[in-house]
PDB file of C-alpha atoms in Angstrom:
ATOM      1  CA  UNK A   1      51.330  74.001 137.729  1.00  0.00           C
ATOM      2  CA  UNK A   2      48.866  75.350 135.158  1.00  0.00           C
ATOM      3  CA  UNK A   3      45.630  74.399 136.879  1.00  0.00           C
ATOM      4  CA  UNK A   4      42.313  75.841 135.791  1.00  0.00           C
ATOM      5  CA  UNK A   5      39.168  75.364 137.831  1.00  0.00           C
ATOM      6  CA  UNK A   6      35.514  75.870 137.019  1.00  0.00           C
ATOM      7  CA  UNK A   7      32.595  76.326 139.338  1.00  0.00           C
ATOM      8  CA  UNK A   8      30.072  74.846 139.480  1.00  0.00           C
ATOM      9  CA  UNK A   9      30.871  71.499 137.916  1.00  0.00           C
ATOM     10  CA  UNK A  10      27.222  70.972 137.148  1.00  0.00           C
ATOM     11  CA  UNK A  11      24.060  73.021 137.478  1.00  0.00           C
ATOM     12  CA  UNK A  12      20.379  72.456 136.844  1.00  0.00           C
ATOM     13  CA  UNK A  13      18.143  75.476 136.452  1.00  0.00           C
ATOM     14  CA  UNK A  14      14.650  76.413 135.363  1.00  0.00           C
ATOM     15  CA  UNK A  15      13.976  77.965 132.018  1.00  0.00           C
ATOM     16  CA  UNK A  16      14.181  81.752 132.172  1.00  0.00           C
ATOM     17  CA  UNK A  17      16.707  81.967 134.965  1.00  0.00           C
ATOM     18  CA  UNK A  18      20.333  83.074 134.702  1.00  0.00           C
ATOM     19  CA  UNK A  19      23.351  80.981 135.535  1.00  0.00           C
ATOM     20  CA  UNK A  20      26.887  82.161 136.256  1.00  0.00           C
ATOM     21  CA  UNK A  21      29.910  79.949 135.637  1.00  0.00           C
ATOM     22  CA  UNK A  22      33.315  80.867 137.026  1.00  0.00           C
ATOM     23  CA  UNK A  23      36.663  80.034 135.503  1.00  0.00           C
ATOM     24  CA  UNK A  24      39.817  80.507 137.556  1.00  0.00           C
ATOM     25  CA  UNK A  25      43.480  80.019 136.807  1.00  0.00           C
ATOM     26  CA  UNK A  26      44.791  78.818 140.151  1.00  0.00           C
ATOM     27  CA  UNK A  27      48.550  79.092 139.819  1.00  0.00           C
ATOM     28  CA  UNK A  28      49.163  81.501 136.973  1.00  0.00           C
ATOM     29  CA  UNK A  29      47.833  84.732 135.582  1.00  0.00           C
ATOM     30  CA  UNK A  30      45.920  84.645 132.346  1.00  0.00           C
ATOM     31  CA  UNK A  31      45.498  87.741 130.254  1.00  0.00           C
ATOM     32  CA  UNK A  32      43.320  85.751 127.891  1.00  0.00           C
ATOM     33  CA  UNK A  33      40.716  83.132 128.647  1.00  0.00           C
ATOM     34  CA  UNK A  34      38.446  81.307 126.251  1.00  0.00           C
ATOM     35  CA  UNK A  35      34.951  79.903 126.559  1.00  0.00           C
ATOM     36  CA  UNK A  36      33.913  76.831 124.617  1.00  0.00           C
ATOM     37  CA  UNK A  37      30.734  74.852 124.259  1.00  0.00           C
ATOM     38  CA  UNK A  38      30.673  71.136 123.639  1.00  0.00           C
ATOM     39  CA  UNK A  39      27.695  69.041 122.618  1.00  0.00           C
ATOM     40  CA  UNK A  40      27.655  65.299 123.292  1.00  0.00           C
ATOM     41  CA  UNK A  41      30.223  63.418 121.252  1.00  0.00           C
ATOM     42  CA  UNK A  42      31.191  66.577 119.391  1.00  0.00           C
ATOM     43  CA  UNK A  43      34.176  68.839 119.305  1.00  0.00           C
ATOM     44  CA  UNK A  44      34.647  72.093 121.140  1.00  0.00           C
ATOM     45  CA  UNK A  45      33.174  75.203 119.616  1.00  0.00           C
ATOM     46  CA  UNK A  46      34.761  78.480 120.589  1.00  0.00           C
ATOM     47  CA  UNK A  47      32.170  80.905 121.884  1.00  0.00           C
ATOM     48  CA  UNK A  48      34.251  83.884 122.885  1.00  0.00           C
ATOM     49  CA  UNK A  49      37.677  85.158 123.787  1.00  0.00           C
ATOM     50  CA  UNK A  50      37.846  86.920 127.121  1.00  0.00           C
ATOM     51  CA  UNK A  51      40.508  89.578 127.675  1.00  0.00           C
ATOM     52  CA  UNK A  52      41.242  90.983 131.101  1.00  0.00           C
ATOM     53  CA  UNK A  53      40.054  94.542 131.428  1.00  0.00           C
ATOM     54  CA  UNK A  54      38.331  94.735 128.064  1.00  0.00           C
ATOM     55  CA  UNK A  55      35.261  93.475 126.291  1.00  0.00           C
ATOM     56  CA  UNK A  56      35.071  89.899 125.152  1.00  0.00           C
ATOM     57  CA  UNK A  57      35.302  88.983 121.491  1.00  0.00           C
ATOM     58  CA  UNK A  58      32.427  86.771 120.438  1.00  0.00           C
ATOM     59  CA  UNK A  59      32.423  84.264 117.626  1.00  0.00           C
ATOM     60  CA  UNK A  60      29.954  84.606 114.816  1.00  0.00           C
ATOM     61  CA  UNK A  61      26.525  83.369 115.800  1.00  0.00           C
ATOM     62  CA  UNK A  62      27.065  83.685 119.553  1.00  0.00           C
ATOM     63  CA  UNK A  63      24.668  86.139 121.181  1.00  0.00           C
ATOM     64  CA  UNK A  64      26.671  88.496 123.340  1.00  0.00           C
ATOM     65  CA  UNK A  65      23.589  89.628 125.248  1.00  0.00           C
ATOM     66  CA  UNK A  66      22.747  86.061 126.132  1.00  0.00           C
ATOM     67  CA  UNK A  67      26.222  84.887 127.044  1.00  0.00           C
ATOM     68  CA  UNK A  68      27.734  87.627 129.178  1.00  0.00           C
ATOM     69  CA  UNK A  69      31.439  87.386 129.785  1.00  0.00           C
ATOM     70  CA  UNK A  70      33.368  89.330 132.396  1.00  0.00           C
ATOM     71  CA  UNK A  71      37.125  89.017 132.835  1.00  0.00           C
ATOM     72  CA  UNK A  72      37.498  90.959 136.047  1.00  0.00           C
ATOM     73  CA  UNK A  73      41.014  89.928 136.977  1.00  0.00           C
ATOM     74  CA  UNK A  74      43.987  88.020 135.639  1.00  0.00           C
ATOM     75  CA  UNK A  75      42.756  84.870 137.331  1.00  0.00           C
ATOM     76  CA  UNK A  76      38.984  85.012 136.924  1.00  0.00           C
ATOM     77  CA  UNK A  77      36.569  85.033 134.023  1.00  0.00           C
ATOM     78  CA  UNK A  78      32.842  84.474 134.348  1.00  0.00           C
ATOM     79  CA  UNK A  79      30.234  83.370 131.836  1.00  0.00           C
ATOM     80  CA  UNK A  80      26.624  84.211 132.605  1.00  0.00           C
ATOM     81  CA  UNK A  81      23.926  82.477 130.615  1.00  0.00           C
ATOM     82  CA  UNK A  82      20.995  84.852 130.783  1.00  0.00           C
ATOM     83  CA  UNK A  83      17.367  83.770 130.457  1.00  0.00           C
ATOM     84  CA  UNK A  84      18.446  80.207 129.925  1.00  0.00           C
ATOM     85  CA  UNK A  85      16.400  77.872 127.743  1.00  0.00           C
ATOM     86  CA  UNK A  86      16.569  74.113 127.256  1.00  0.00           C
ATOM     87  CA  UNK A  87      18.584  74.551 124.045  1.00  0.00           C
ATOM     88  CA  UNK A  88      21.317  76.183 126.124  1.00  0.00           C
ATOM     89  CA  UNK A  89      21.887  72.872 127.906  1.00  0.00           C
ATOM     90  CA  UNK A  90      25.427  71.863 127.145  1.00  0.00           C
ATOM     91  CA  UNK A  91      28.917  71.293 128.501  1.00  0.00           C
ATOM     92  CA  UNK A  92      30.737  74.603 128.886  1.00  0.00           C
ATOM     93  CA  UNK A  93      34.521  74.545 129.096  1.00  0.00           C
ATOM     94  CA  UNK A  94      36.881  77.423 129.724  1.00  0.00           C
ATOM     95  CA  UNK A  95      40.574  77.640 129.055  1.00  0.00           C
ATOM     96  CA  UNK A  96      43.286  80.032 130.124  1.00  0.00           C
ATOM     97  CA  UNK A  97      46.392  80.774 128.140  1.00  0.00           C
ATOM     98  CA  UNK A  98      49.504  80.738 130.234  1.00  0.00           C
ATOM     99  CA  UNK A  99      51.595  83.539 128.806  1.00  0.00           C
ATOM    100  CA  UNK A 100      51.036  86.267 126.286  1.00  0.00           C
ATOM    101  CA  UNK A 101      52.548  84.685 123.214  1.00  0.00           C
ATOM    102  CA  UNK A 102      50.346  83.097 120.643  1.00  0.00           C
ATOM    103  CA  UNK A 103      52.326  79.890 120.981  1.00  0.00           C
ATOM    104  CA  UNK A 104      51.666  79.576 124.686  1.00  0.00           C
ATOM    105  CA  UNK A 105      49.555  76.635 125.758  1.00  0.00           C
ATOM    106  CA  UNK A 106      45.899  76.872 126.687  1.00  0.00           C
ATOM    107  CA  UNK A 107      45.019  74.963 129.829  1.00  0.00           C
ATOM    108  CA  UNK A 108      41.450  73.819 130.209  1.00  0.00           C
ATOM    109  CA  UNK A 109      39.074  73.701 133.117  1.00  0.00           C
ATOM    110  CA  UNK A 110      37.123  70.547 133.967  1.00  0.00           C
ATOM    111  CA  UNK A 111      33.930  71.880 132.426  1.00  0.00           C
ATOM    112  CA  UNK A 112      30.451  72.757 133.672  1.00  0.00           C
ATOM    113  CA  UNK A 113      27.447  70.676 132.739  1.00  0.00           C
ATOM    114  CA  UNK A 114      24.408  72.964 132.378  1.00  0.00           C
ATOM    115  CA  UNK A 115      20.933  71.460 132.222  1.00  0.00           C
ATOM    116  CA  UNK A 116      18.014  73.799 131.684  1.00  0.00           C
ATOM    117  CA  UNK A 117      14.611  72.330 132.483  1.00  0.00           C
TER     118      UNK A 117
ATOM    119  CA  UNK B   1      40.709  79.943 107.519  1.00  0.00           C
ATOM    120  CA  UNK B   2      42.224  77.077 109.418  1.00  0.00           C
ATOM    121  CA  UNK B   3      40.856  73.582 109.855  1.00  0.00           C
ATOM    122  CA  UNK B   4      41.712  70.245 111.368  1.00  0.00           C
ATOM    123  CA  UNK B   5      40.606  66.805 110.251  1.00  0.00           C
ATOM    124  CA  UNK B   6      40.624  63.690 112.355  1.00  0.00           C
ATOM    125  CA  UNK B   7      39.554  61.066 109.849  1.00  0.00           C
ATOM    126  CA  UNK B   8      38.793  58.338 112.368  1.00  0.00           C
ATOM    127  CA  UNK B   9      35.934  58.684 114.824  1.00  0.00           C
ATOM    128  CA  UNK B  10      37.013  55.536 116.622  1.00  0.00           C
ATOM    129  CA  UNK B  11      40.312  53.706 117.018  1.00  0.00           C
ATOM    130  CA  UNK B  12      40.580  50.365 118.762  1.00  0.00           C
ATOM    131  CA  UNK B  13      43.894  48.849 119.755  1.00  0.00           C
ATOM    132  CA  UNK B  14      44.978  45.988 121.971  1.00  0.00           C
ATOM    133  CA  UNK B  15      46.847  46.770 125.157  1.00  0.00           C
ATOM    134  CA  UNK B  16      50.587  46.673 124.600  1.00  0.00           C
ATOM    135  CA  UNK B  17      50.315  47.399 120.885  1.00  0.00           C
ATOM    136  CA  UNK B  18      51.406  50.677 119.331  1.00  0.00           C
ATOM    137  CA  UNK B  19      48.698  53.226 118.697  1.00  0.00           C
ATOM    138  CA  UNK B  20      48.290  56.014 116.169  1.00  0.00           C
ATOM    139  CA  UNK B  21      45.626  58.698 116.126  1.00  0.00           C
ATOM    140  CA  UNK B  22      45.611  60.638 112.878  1.00  0.00           C
ATOM    141  CA  UNK B  23      45.360  64.368 112.341  1.00  0.00           C
ATOM    142  CA  UNK B  24      45.738  66.529 109.260  1.00  0.00           C
ATOM    143  CA  UNK B  25      45.493  70.276 109.141  1.00  0.00           C
ATOM    144  CA  UNK B  26      44.982  73.168 106.784  1.00  0.00           C
ATOM    145  CA  UNK B  27      46.314  76.600 107.606  1.00  0.00           C
ATOM    146  CA  UNK B  28      47.989  79.468 105.840  1.00  0.00           C
ATOM    147  CA  UNK B  29      51.401  80.191 107.230  1.00  0.00           C
ATOM    148  CA  UNK B  30      53.216  78.228 109.897  1.00  0.00           C
ATOM    149  CA  UNK B  31      50.974  76.058 112.040  1.00  0.00           C
ATOM    150  CA  UNK B  32      51.045  75.595 115.763  1.00  0.00           C
ATOM    151  CA  UNK B  33      49.701  72.120 116.532  1.00  0.00           C
ATOM    152  CA  UNK B  34      48.378  70.659 119.758  1.00  0.00           C
ATOM    153  CA  UNK B  35      47.032  67.397 121.101  1.00  0.00           C
ATOM    154  CA  UNK B  36      44.609  67.237 124.007  1.00  0.00           C
ATOM    155  CA  UNK B  37      42.913  64.313 125.722  1.00  0.00           C
ATOM    156  CA  UNK B  38      39.466  64.349 127.319  1.00  0.00           C
ATOM    157  CA  UNK B  39      38.146  61.835 129.806  1.00  0.00           C
ATOM    158  CA  UNK B  40      34.357  61.455 130.288  1.00  0.00           C
ATOM    159  CA  UNK B  41      32.685  64.567 131.698  1.00  0.00           C
ATOM    160  CA  UNK B  42      36.025  66.288 132.124  1.00  0.00           C
ATOM    161  CA  UNK B  43      37.839  69.159 130.497  1.00  0.00           C
ATOM    162  CA  UNK B  44      40.761  68.748 128.153  1.00  0.00           C
ATOM    163  CA  UNK B  45      44.251  67.861 129.299  1.00  0.00           C
ATOM    164  CA  UNK B  46      47.229  69.103 127.339  1.00  0.00           C
ATOM    165  CA  UNK B  47      49.439  66.346 125.910  1.00  0.00           C
ATOM    166  CA  UNK B  48      51.930  68.056 123.629  1.00  0.00           C
ATOM    167  CA  UNK B  49      52.466  70.781 121.079  1.00  0.00           C
ATOM    168  CA  UNK B  50      54.565  71.589 118.035  1.00  0.00           C
ATOM    169  CA  UNK B  51      55.703  75.141 117.512  1.00  0.00           C
ATOM    170  CA  UNK B  52      58.982  74.860 115.657  1.00  0.00           C
ATOM    171  CA  UNK B  53      62.151  72.793 115.628  1.00  0.00           C
ATOM    172  CA  UNK B  54      62.357  69.018 115.817  1.00  0.00           C
ATOM    173  CA  UNK B  55      59.500  67.368 113.955  1.00  0.00           C
ATOM    174  CA  UNK B  56      59.139  64.686 116.618  1.00  0.00           C
ATOM    175  CA  UNK B  57      57.534  66.070 119.736  1.00  0.00           C
ATOM    176  CA  UNK B  58      57.415  64.144 122.988  1.00  0.00           C
ATOM    177  CA  UNK B  59      54.647  64.806 125.469  1.00  0.00           C
ATOM    178  CA  UNK B  60      52.924  63.568 128.576  1.00  0.00           C
ATOM    179  CA  UNK B  61      52.159  59.936 129.454  1.00  0.00           C
ATOM    180  CA  UNK B  62      54.545  58.547 126.837  1.00  0.00           C
ATOM    181  CA  UNK B  63      52.782  60.103 123.867  1.00  0.00           C
ATOM    182  CA  UNK B  64      54.597  61.648 120.939  1.00  0.00           C
ATOM    183  CA  UNK B  65      53.599  63.220 117.670  1.00  0.00           C
ATOM    184  CA  UNK B  66      55.367  63.786 114.403  1.00  0.00           C
ATOM    185  CA  UNK B  67      54.945  66.948 112.399  1.00  0.00           C
ATOM    186  CA  UNK B  68      55.027  66.310 108.657  1.00  0.00           C
ATOM    187  CA  UNK B  69      54.865  69.510 106.685  1.00  0.00           C
ATOM    188  CA  UNK B  70      54.641  67.928 103.260  1.00  0.00           C
ATOM    189  CA  UNK B  71      51.690  65.788 104.287  1.00  0.00           C
ATOM    190  CA  UNK B  72      50.235  68.481 106.579  1.00  0.00           C
ATOM    191  CA  UNK B  73      49.876  65.885 109.287  1.00  0.00           C
ATOM    192  CA  UNK B  74      50.473  65.685 113.016  1.00  0.00           C
ATOM    193  CA  UNK B  75      49.693  62.107 114.033  1.00  0.00           C
ATOM    194  CA  UNK B  76      49.709  61.146 117.698  1.00  0.00           C
ATOM    195  CA  UNK B  77      51.557  57.968 118.608  1.00  0.00           C
ATOM    196  CA  UNK B  78      52.450  55.789 121.546  1.00  0.00           C
ATOM    197  CA  UNK B  79      54.670  52.691 121.357  1.00  0.00           C
ATOM    198  CA  UNK B  80      52.672  50.607 123.838  1.00  0.00           C
ATOM    199  CA  UNK B  81      49.037  51.377 124.629  1.00  0.00           C
ATOM    200  CA  UNK B  82      47.510  51.123 128.090  1.00  0.00           C
ATOM    201  CA  UNK B  83      43.863  50.518 128.947  1.00  0.00           C
ATOM    202  CA  UNK B  84      43.968  53.815 130.838  1.00  0.00           C
ATOM    203  CA  UNK B  85      44.762  55.603 127.563  1.00  0.00           C
ATOM    204  CA  UNK B  86      41.160  55.029 126.502  1.00  0.00           C
ATOM    205  CA  UNK B  87      39.687  58.501 126.049  1.00  0.00           C
ATOM    206  CA  UNK B  88      38.692  61.119 123.485  1.00  0.00           C
ATOM    207  CA  UNK B  89      41.610  62.760 121.715  1.00  0.00           C
ATOM    208  CA  UNK B  90      41.517  66.141 120.042  1.00  0.00           C
ATOM    209  CA  UNK B  91      43.978  67.660 117.630  1.00  0.00           C
ATOM    210  CA  UNK B  92      44.027  71.458 117.379  1.00  0.00           C
ATOM    211  CA  UNK B  93      45.743  74.051 115.225  1.00  0.00           C
ATOM    212  CA  UNK B  94      46.541  77.684 115.612  1.00  0.00           C
ATOM    213  CA  UNK B  95      48.714  80.062 113.637  1.00  0.00           C
ATOM    214  CA  UNK B  96      50.494  83.357 113.980  1.00  0.00           C
ATOM    215  CA  UNK B  97      48.039  86.165 113.747  1.00  0.00           C
ATOM    216  CA  UNK B  98      44.951  84.055 114.377  1.00  0.00           C
ATOM    217  CA  UNK B  99      44.103  85.941 117.556  1.00  0.00           C
ATOM    218  CA  UNK B 100      45.429  83.019 119.544  1.00  0.00           C
ATOM    219  CA  UNK B 101      42.452  80.868 118.687  1.00  0.00           C
ATOM    220  CA  UNK B 102      42.541  77.128 118.574  1.00  0.00           C
ATOM    221  CA  UNK B 103      40.552  75.245 115.978  1.00  0.00           C
ATOM    222  CA  UNK B 104      39.773  71.721 117.093  1.00  0.00           C
ATOM    223  CA  UNK B 105      39.258  68.563 115.136  1.00  0.00           C
ATOM    224  CA  UNK B 106      36.142  66.462 115.651  1.00  0.00           C
ATOM    225  CA  UNK B 107      37.878  64.130 118.066  1.00  0.00           C
ATOM    226  CA  UNK B 108      38.861  60.463 117.971  1.00  0.00           C
ATOM    227  CA  UNK B 109      37.638  58.009 120.557  1.00  0.00           C
ATOM    228  CA  UNK B 110      40.492  55.679 121.460  1.00  0.00           C
ATOM    229  CA  UNK B 111      39.620  52.372 123.065  1.00  0.00           C
ATOM    230  CA  UNK B 112      42.419  50.161 124.328  1.00  0.00           C
ATOM    231  CA  UNK B 113      41.264  46.609 124.782  1.00  0.00           C
ATOM    232  CA  UNK B 114      42.730  44.496 127.595  1.00  0.00           C
TER     233      UNK B 114
END
């Protein structure tokens, strides 16, 4: 149990286009999902916290108009990178917390490699 | 604010030998501590967590970690390393009232030599 999927696993796009990444909890419901960004050989940086049925909470320095997050259901959150630029190229990882307690474990998706040309 | 330090970027160990990956933390209040492992181009896999109770926590794949409050440490250990344990390991901390956020360490690359 506790499987999280992401789609696509990798995507290449042209500068100026928008890209949508899906994060799904396959065998549990997740009230809260998280979106992270990881640069090569670096740690994960939290971008935003996604709550089902409400607006996402963005970390300081993350542009909410550029990184649109929609948590439409208890099993799906999407991240849309709008007007992508080469500096947005990165590894994007989502996680879903199984349970509503703060001590509940976050389970991570396999990540999406975004390359913007 | 909460923070995690993984003082070693790289740890090398021979197969069959015990391994230790170090982690220290800083947080106000009681910490919740986690270890995750990441294989190349993959997401993170949960290994174990400490919430409360016994200081020695046993997790997946034979890993364990010991919570030491006085030293604010949560080192990951395994009695006998396997080549397949080679991966990037992340320690993370959260705390009550932190909006359920995890703060990750910088990661430690573990290489187990055959």
